[in-house]
Short mmCIF file of C-alpha atoms in Angstrom, two decimals:
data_model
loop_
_atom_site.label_atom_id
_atom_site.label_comp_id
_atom_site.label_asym_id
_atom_site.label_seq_id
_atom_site.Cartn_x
_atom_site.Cartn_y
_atom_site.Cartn_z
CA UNK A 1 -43.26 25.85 68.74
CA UNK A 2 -39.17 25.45 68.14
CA UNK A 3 -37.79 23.58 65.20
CA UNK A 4 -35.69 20.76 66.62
CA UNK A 5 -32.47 23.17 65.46
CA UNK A 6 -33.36 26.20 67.48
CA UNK A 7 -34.36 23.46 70.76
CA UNK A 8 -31.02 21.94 70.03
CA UNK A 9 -29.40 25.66 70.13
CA UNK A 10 -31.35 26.89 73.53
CA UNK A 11 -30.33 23.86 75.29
CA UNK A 12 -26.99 24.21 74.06
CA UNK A 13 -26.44 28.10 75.75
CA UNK A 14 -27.72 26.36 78.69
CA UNK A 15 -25.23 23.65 78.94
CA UNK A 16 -22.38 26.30 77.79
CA UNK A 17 -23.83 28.87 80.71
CA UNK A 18 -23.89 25.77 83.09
CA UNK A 19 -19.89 24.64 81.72
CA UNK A 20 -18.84 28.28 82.25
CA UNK A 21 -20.27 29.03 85.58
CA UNK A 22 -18.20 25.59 87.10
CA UNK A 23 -15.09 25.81 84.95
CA UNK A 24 -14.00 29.30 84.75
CA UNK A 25 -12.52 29.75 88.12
CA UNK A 26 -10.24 26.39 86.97
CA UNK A 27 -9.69 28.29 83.89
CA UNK A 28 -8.72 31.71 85.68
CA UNK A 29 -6.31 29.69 88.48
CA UNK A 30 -4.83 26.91 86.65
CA UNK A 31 -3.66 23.98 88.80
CA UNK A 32 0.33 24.39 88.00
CA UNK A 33 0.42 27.99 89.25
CA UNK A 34 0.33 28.94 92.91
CA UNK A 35 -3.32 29.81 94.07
CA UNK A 36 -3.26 34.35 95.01
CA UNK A 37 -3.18 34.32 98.52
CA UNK A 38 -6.56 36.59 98.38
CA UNK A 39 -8.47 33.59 96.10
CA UNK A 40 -6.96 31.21 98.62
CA UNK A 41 -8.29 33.12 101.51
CA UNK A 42 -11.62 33.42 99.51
CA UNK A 43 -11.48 29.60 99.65
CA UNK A 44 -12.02 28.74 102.88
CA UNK A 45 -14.14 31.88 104.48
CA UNK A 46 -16.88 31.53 101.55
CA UNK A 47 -17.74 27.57 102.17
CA UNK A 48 -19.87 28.45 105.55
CA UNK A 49 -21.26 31.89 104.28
CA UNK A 50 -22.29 29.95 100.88
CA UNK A 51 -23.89 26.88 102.86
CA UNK A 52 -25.85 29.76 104.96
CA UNK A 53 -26.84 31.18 101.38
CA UNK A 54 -28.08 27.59 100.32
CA UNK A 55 -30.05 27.47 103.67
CA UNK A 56 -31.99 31.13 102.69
CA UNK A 57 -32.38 29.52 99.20
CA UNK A 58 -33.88 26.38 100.05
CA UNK A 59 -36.41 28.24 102.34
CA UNK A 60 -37.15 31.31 99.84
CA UNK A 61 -40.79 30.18 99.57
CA UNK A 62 -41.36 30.48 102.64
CA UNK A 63 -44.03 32.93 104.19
CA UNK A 64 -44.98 34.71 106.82
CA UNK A 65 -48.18 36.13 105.95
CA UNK A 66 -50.29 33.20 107.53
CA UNK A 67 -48.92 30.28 109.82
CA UNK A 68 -49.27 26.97 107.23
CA UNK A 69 -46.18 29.14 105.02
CA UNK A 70 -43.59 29.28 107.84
CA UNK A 71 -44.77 27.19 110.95
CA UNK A 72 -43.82 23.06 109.20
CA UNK A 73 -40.18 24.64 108.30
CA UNK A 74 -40.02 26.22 111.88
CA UNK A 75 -40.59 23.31 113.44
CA UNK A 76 -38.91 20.65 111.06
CA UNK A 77 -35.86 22.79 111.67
CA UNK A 78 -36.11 23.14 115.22
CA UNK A 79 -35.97 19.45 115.34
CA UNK A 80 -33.42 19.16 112.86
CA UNK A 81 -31.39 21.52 115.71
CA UNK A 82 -32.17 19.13 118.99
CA UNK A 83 -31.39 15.93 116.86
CA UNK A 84 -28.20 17.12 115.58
CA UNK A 85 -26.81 18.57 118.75
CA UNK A 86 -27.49 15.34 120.61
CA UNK A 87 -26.21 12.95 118.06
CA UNK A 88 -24.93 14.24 115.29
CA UNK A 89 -25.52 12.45 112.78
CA UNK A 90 -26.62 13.31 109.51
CA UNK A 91 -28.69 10.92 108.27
CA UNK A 92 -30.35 10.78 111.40
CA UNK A 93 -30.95 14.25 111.45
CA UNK A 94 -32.14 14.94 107.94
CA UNK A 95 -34.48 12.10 107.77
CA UNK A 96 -35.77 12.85 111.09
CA UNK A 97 -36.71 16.26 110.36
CA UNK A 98 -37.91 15.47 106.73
CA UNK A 99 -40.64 12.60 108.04
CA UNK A 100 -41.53 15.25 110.85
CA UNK A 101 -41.77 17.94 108.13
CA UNK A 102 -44.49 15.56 105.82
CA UNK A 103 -46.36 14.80 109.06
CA UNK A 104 -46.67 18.31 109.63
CA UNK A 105 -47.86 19.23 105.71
CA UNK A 106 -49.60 15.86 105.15
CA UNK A 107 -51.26 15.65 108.86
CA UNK A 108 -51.92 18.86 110.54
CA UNK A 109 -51.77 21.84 108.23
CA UNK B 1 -6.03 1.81 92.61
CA UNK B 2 -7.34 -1.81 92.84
CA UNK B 3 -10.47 -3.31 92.42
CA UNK B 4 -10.46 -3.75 96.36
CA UNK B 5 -9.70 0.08 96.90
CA UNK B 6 -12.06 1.50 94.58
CA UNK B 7 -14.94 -0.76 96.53
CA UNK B 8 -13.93 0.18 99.64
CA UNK B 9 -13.85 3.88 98.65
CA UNK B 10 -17.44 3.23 97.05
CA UNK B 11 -18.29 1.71 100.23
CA UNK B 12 -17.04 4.76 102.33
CA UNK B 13 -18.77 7.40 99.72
CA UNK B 14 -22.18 5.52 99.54
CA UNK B 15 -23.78 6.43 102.81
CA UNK B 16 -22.75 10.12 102.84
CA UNK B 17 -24.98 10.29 99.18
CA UNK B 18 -27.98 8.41 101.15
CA UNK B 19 -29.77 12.13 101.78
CA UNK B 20 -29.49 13.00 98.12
CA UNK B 21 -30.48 9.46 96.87
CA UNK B 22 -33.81 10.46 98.59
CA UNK B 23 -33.98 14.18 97.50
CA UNK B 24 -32.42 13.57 94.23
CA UNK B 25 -34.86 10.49 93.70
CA UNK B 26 -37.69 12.84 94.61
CA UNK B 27 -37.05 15.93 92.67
CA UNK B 28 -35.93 13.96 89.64
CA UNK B 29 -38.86 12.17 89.58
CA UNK B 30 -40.91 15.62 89.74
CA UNK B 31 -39.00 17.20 86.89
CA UNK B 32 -39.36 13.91 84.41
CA UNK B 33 -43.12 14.39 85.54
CA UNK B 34 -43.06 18.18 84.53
CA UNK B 35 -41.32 17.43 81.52
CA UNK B 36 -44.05 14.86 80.79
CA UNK B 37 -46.62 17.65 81.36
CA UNK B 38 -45.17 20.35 78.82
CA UNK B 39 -45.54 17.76 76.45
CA UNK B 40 -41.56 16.60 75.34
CA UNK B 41 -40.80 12.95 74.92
CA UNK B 42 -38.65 11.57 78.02
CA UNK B 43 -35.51 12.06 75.81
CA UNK B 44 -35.18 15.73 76.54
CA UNK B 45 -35.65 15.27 80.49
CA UNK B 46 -32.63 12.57 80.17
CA UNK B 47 -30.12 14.34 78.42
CA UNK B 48 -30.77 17.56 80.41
CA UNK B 49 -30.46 15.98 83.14
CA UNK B 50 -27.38 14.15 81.67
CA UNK B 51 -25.79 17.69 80.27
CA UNK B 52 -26.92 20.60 82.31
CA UNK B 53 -27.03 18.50 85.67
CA UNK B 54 -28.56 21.43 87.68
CA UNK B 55 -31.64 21.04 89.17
CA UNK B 56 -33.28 24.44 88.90
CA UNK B 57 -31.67 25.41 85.68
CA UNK B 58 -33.17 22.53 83.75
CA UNK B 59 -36.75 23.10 85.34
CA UNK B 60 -36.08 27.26 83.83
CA UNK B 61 -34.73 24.95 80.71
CA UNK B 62 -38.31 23.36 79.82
CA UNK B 63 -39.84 26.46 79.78
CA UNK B 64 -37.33 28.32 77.96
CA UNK B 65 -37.84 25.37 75.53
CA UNK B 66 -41.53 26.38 75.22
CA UNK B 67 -41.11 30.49 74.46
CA UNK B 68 -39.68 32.63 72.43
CA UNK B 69 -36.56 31.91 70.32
CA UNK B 70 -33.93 33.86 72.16
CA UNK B 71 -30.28 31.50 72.89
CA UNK B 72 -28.66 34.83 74.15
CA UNK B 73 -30.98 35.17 77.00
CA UNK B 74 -31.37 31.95 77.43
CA UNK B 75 -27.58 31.74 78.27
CA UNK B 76 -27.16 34.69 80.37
CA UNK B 77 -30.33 33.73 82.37
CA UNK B 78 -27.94 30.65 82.65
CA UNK B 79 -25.11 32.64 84.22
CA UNK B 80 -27.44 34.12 86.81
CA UNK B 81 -29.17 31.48 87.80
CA UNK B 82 -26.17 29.53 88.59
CA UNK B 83 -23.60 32.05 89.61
CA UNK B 84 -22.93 30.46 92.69
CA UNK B 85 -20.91 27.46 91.17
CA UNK B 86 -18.02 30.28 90.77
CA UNK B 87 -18.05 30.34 94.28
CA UNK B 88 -17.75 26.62 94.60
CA UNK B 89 -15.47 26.11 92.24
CA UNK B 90 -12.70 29.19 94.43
CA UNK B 91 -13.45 26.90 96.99
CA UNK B 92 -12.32 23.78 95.57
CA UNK B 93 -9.49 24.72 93.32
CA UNK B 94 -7.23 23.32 95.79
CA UNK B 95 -9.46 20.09 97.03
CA UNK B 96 -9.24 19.44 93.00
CA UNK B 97 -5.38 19.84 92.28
CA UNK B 98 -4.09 16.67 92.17
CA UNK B 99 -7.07 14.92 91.41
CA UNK B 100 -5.65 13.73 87.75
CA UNK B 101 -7.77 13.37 84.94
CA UNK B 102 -10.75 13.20 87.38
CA UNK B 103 -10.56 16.42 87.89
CA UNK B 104 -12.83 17.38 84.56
CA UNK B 105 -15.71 15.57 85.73
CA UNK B 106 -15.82 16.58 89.60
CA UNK B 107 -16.06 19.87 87.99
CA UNK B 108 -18.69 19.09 85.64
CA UNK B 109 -20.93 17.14 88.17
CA UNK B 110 -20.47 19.71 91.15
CA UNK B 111 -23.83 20.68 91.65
CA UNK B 112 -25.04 22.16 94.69
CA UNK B 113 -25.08 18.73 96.72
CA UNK B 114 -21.12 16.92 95.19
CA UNK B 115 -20.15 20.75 96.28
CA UNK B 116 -21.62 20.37 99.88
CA UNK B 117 -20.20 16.66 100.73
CA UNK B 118 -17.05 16.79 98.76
CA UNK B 119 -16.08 20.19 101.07
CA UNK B 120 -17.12 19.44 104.41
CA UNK B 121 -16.30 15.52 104.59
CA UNK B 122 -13.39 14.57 106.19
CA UNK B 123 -11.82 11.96 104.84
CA UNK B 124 -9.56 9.18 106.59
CA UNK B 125 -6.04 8.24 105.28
CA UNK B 126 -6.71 4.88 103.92
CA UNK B 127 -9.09 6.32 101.24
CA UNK B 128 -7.91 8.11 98.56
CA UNK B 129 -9.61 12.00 98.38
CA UNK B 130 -9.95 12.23 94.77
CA UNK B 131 -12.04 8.71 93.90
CA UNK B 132 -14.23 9.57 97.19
CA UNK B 133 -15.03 13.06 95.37
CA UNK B 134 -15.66 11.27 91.99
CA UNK B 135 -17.73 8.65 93.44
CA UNK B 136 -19.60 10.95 95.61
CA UNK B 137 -20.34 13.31 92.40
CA UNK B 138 -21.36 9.97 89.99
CA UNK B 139 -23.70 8.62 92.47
CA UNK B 140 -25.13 12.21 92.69
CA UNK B 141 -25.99 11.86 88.88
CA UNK B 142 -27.06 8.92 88.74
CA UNK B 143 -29.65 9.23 91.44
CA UNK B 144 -30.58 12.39 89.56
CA UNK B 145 -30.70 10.97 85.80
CA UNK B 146 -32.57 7.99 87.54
CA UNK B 147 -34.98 9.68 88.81
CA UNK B 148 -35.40 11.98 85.51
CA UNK B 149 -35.65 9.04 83.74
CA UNK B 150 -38.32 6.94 85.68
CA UNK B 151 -40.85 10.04 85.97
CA UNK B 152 -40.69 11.15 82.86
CA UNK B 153 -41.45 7.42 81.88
CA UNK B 154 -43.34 6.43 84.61
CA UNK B 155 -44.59 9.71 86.34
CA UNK B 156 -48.00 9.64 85.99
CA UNK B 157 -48.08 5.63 87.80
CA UNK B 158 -47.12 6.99 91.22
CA UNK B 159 -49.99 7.08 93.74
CA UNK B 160 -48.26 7.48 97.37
CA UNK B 161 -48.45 10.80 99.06
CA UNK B 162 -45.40 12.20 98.87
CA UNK B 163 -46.24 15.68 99.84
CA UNK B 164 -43.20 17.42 101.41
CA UNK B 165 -40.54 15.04 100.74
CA UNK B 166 -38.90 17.73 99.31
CA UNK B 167 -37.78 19.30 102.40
CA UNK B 168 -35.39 16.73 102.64
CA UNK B 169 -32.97 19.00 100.25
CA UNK B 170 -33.79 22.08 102.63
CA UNK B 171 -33.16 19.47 105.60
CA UNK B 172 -29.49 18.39 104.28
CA UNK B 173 -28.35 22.40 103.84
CA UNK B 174 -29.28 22.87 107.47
CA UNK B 175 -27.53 20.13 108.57
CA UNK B 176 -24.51 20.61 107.19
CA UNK B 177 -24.89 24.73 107.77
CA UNK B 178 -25.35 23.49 111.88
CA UNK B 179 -22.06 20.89 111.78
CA UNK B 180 -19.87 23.57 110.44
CA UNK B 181 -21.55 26.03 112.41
CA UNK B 182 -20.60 22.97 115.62
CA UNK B 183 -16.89 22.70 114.06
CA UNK B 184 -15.67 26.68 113.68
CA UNK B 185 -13.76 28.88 116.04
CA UNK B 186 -15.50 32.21 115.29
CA UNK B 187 -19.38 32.45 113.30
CA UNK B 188 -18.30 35.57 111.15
CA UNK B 189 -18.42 33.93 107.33
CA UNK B 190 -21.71 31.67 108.48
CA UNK B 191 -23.37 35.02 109.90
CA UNK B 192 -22.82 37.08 106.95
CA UNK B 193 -23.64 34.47 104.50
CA UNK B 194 -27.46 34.25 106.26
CA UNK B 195 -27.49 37.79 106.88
CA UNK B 196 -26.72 39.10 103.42
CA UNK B 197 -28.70 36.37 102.00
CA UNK B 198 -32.46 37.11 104.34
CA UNK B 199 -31.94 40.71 103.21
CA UNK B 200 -31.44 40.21 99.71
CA UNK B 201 -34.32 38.12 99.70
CA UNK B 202 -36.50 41.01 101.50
CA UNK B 203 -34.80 43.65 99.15
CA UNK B 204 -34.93 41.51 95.30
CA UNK B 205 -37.53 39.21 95.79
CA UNK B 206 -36.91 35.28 95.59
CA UNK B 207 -35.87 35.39 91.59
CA UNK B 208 -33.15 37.98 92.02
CA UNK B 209 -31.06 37.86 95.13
CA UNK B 210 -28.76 35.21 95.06
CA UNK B 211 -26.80 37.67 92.45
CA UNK B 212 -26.66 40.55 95.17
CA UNK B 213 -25.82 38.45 98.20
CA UNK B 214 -22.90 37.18 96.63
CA UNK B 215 -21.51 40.22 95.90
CA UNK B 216 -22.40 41.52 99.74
CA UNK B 217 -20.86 38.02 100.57
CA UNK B 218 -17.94 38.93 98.53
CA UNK B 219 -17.36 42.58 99.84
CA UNK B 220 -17.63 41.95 103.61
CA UNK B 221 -15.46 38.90 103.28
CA UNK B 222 -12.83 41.19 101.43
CA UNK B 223 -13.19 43.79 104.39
CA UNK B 224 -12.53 41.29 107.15
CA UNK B 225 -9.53 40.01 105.76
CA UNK B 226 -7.38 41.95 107.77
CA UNK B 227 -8.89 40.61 110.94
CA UNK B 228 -9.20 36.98 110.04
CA UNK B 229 -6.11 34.12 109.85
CA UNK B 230 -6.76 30.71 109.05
CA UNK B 231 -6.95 28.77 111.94
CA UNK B 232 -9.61 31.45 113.08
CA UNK B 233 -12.21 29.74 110.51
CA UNK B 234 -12.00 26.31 110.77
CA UNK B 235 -10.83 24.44 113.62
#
């Protein structure tokens, strides 16, 4: 077990990790300098390849060896499709296919 | 700002946080619980939840906590873990500028979620962009150290089944992955992004590839440049 110095210390390089990760590109561009075109251009192409990322990381655990590890996402998100394309709206969507989704794990797999 | 403003921009920013006040209420409420269970007092689940404010990062945290000695690895496991907030953060510098003194805590609080509403929400004239982005990132935290706080005080009390609620995260990053996928002119960035990030996951393995398909991300975003203009991406 840790002394309360060296717990103090770990969580420490984990807040500094977590402060450098969201700060330096602030640090790197500063705010009173023109943006480089290229970072600007970086700046709005990666939003919709990084939400896609956050979709494949929320559904890493996924499986597909046997049909409880894949089928409740399949089919929360399928519904999560039809609700949003006829009304699009968010909260709608997202709680719609999040009750479907515990049905699904709670009720039939 | 007045009083009146700053309500009415609380007001506006409320409802767009309602998906995380569930998710955030959830998964906070699991990691004061887990904290609970590796023995710490419900201190250390607040202030990491106060201080790091990233979700998976402060579950890696508790068990750091409970090995070996080692603040250099523990810090660069940091960096990998949440490499992706340099992407965020190109992608807000300009939303930010401007933003006044703000601007030091929308960067501090943008964790996955502040990043996704604060750069997809359009905002109308009458409320002012840089207190919606503050508010939006507060009431993130506070759901989050809310729901830190009550499990790891109260964890062990709660009885309903609330097996799966956790796809309600999952179900908010498809959401707003469909509405910009609804709003673009051409599919190129969103393809790419699930592309390279299903075959990094094949290739690495669910620990490592987030690392690898941002740098794919990276390099075929570099090599369409050429072929892409602004008004090509978002409509």
């Amino acid at each position: 077990m840790m002394t309360i110095t060296q717990q103090i210390i770990i969580i420490a390089s984990v807040v500094i990790g977590t402060l450098l990760t969201r700060f330096l590109p602030f640090m790197i561009f500063k705010a009173d300098k023109p943006t480089p075109k290229y970072i600007k251009y970086l700046g709005y192409v990666l939003p919709p390849a990084v939400f896609g990322l956050l979709v494949v990381y929320s559904l890493k655990d996924v499986t597909l060896t046997s049909l409880e590890g894949f089928l409740p996402e399949l089919l929360a998100i399928g519904l999560i499709i039809v609700l949003h394309y006829w009304r699009r709206s968010m909260l709608l969507s997202i709680a719609g296919g999040t009750v479907f989704y515990m049905f699904l794990v709670q009720g039939v797999f | 700002m007045s009083l009146h403003d700053h309500l009415s921009t609380l007001k506006y920013a409320f409802p767009k946080t309602l998906p995380i006040l569930a998710g955030f209420a959830f998964l906070g409420i699991a990691y004061g619980v887990y904290m609970h269970s590796l023995g710490f007092q419900p201190i250390y689940a607040i202030l990491m939840s106060v201080l790091i404010f990233a979700g998976s990062m402060e579950f890696v945290a508790g068990s750091l906590l409970l090995g070996a000695f080692n603040p250099l690895s523990a810090f660069l496991l940091t960096l990998m873990i949440n490499a992706r907030h340099l992407f965020y953060g190109i992608s807000m510098l300009d939303k930010f500028k401007g933003t006044g003194k703000k601007k030091v805590y929308l960067i501090y609080g943008m964790c996955d979620e502040s990043f996704v509403i604060n750069n997809t929400s359009r905002i109308p004239s009458d409320i002012n962009n840089g207190w919606f982005m503050f508010y939006v990132t507060l009431l993130n935290q506070i759901y989050w150290v809310g729901g830190t706080t009550i499990g790891s005080l109260f964890g062990s009390m709660i009885t309903f089944n609330t097996e799966g609620l956790e796809f309600v995260m999952t179900a908010l990053f498809v959401v707003i992955f469909l509405d910009q996928w609804l709003k673009e002119r051409n599919h190129i960035s969103s393809v790419i992004g699930i592309a390279a990030s299903i075959l990094c996951l094949i290739l690495f393995g669910t620990e490592h590839f987030i690392i690898p398909a941002m740098l794919i991300i990276l390099i075929f975003l570099t090599l369409i440049k050429k072929f892409i203009t602004k008004h090509e991406v978002i409509s």
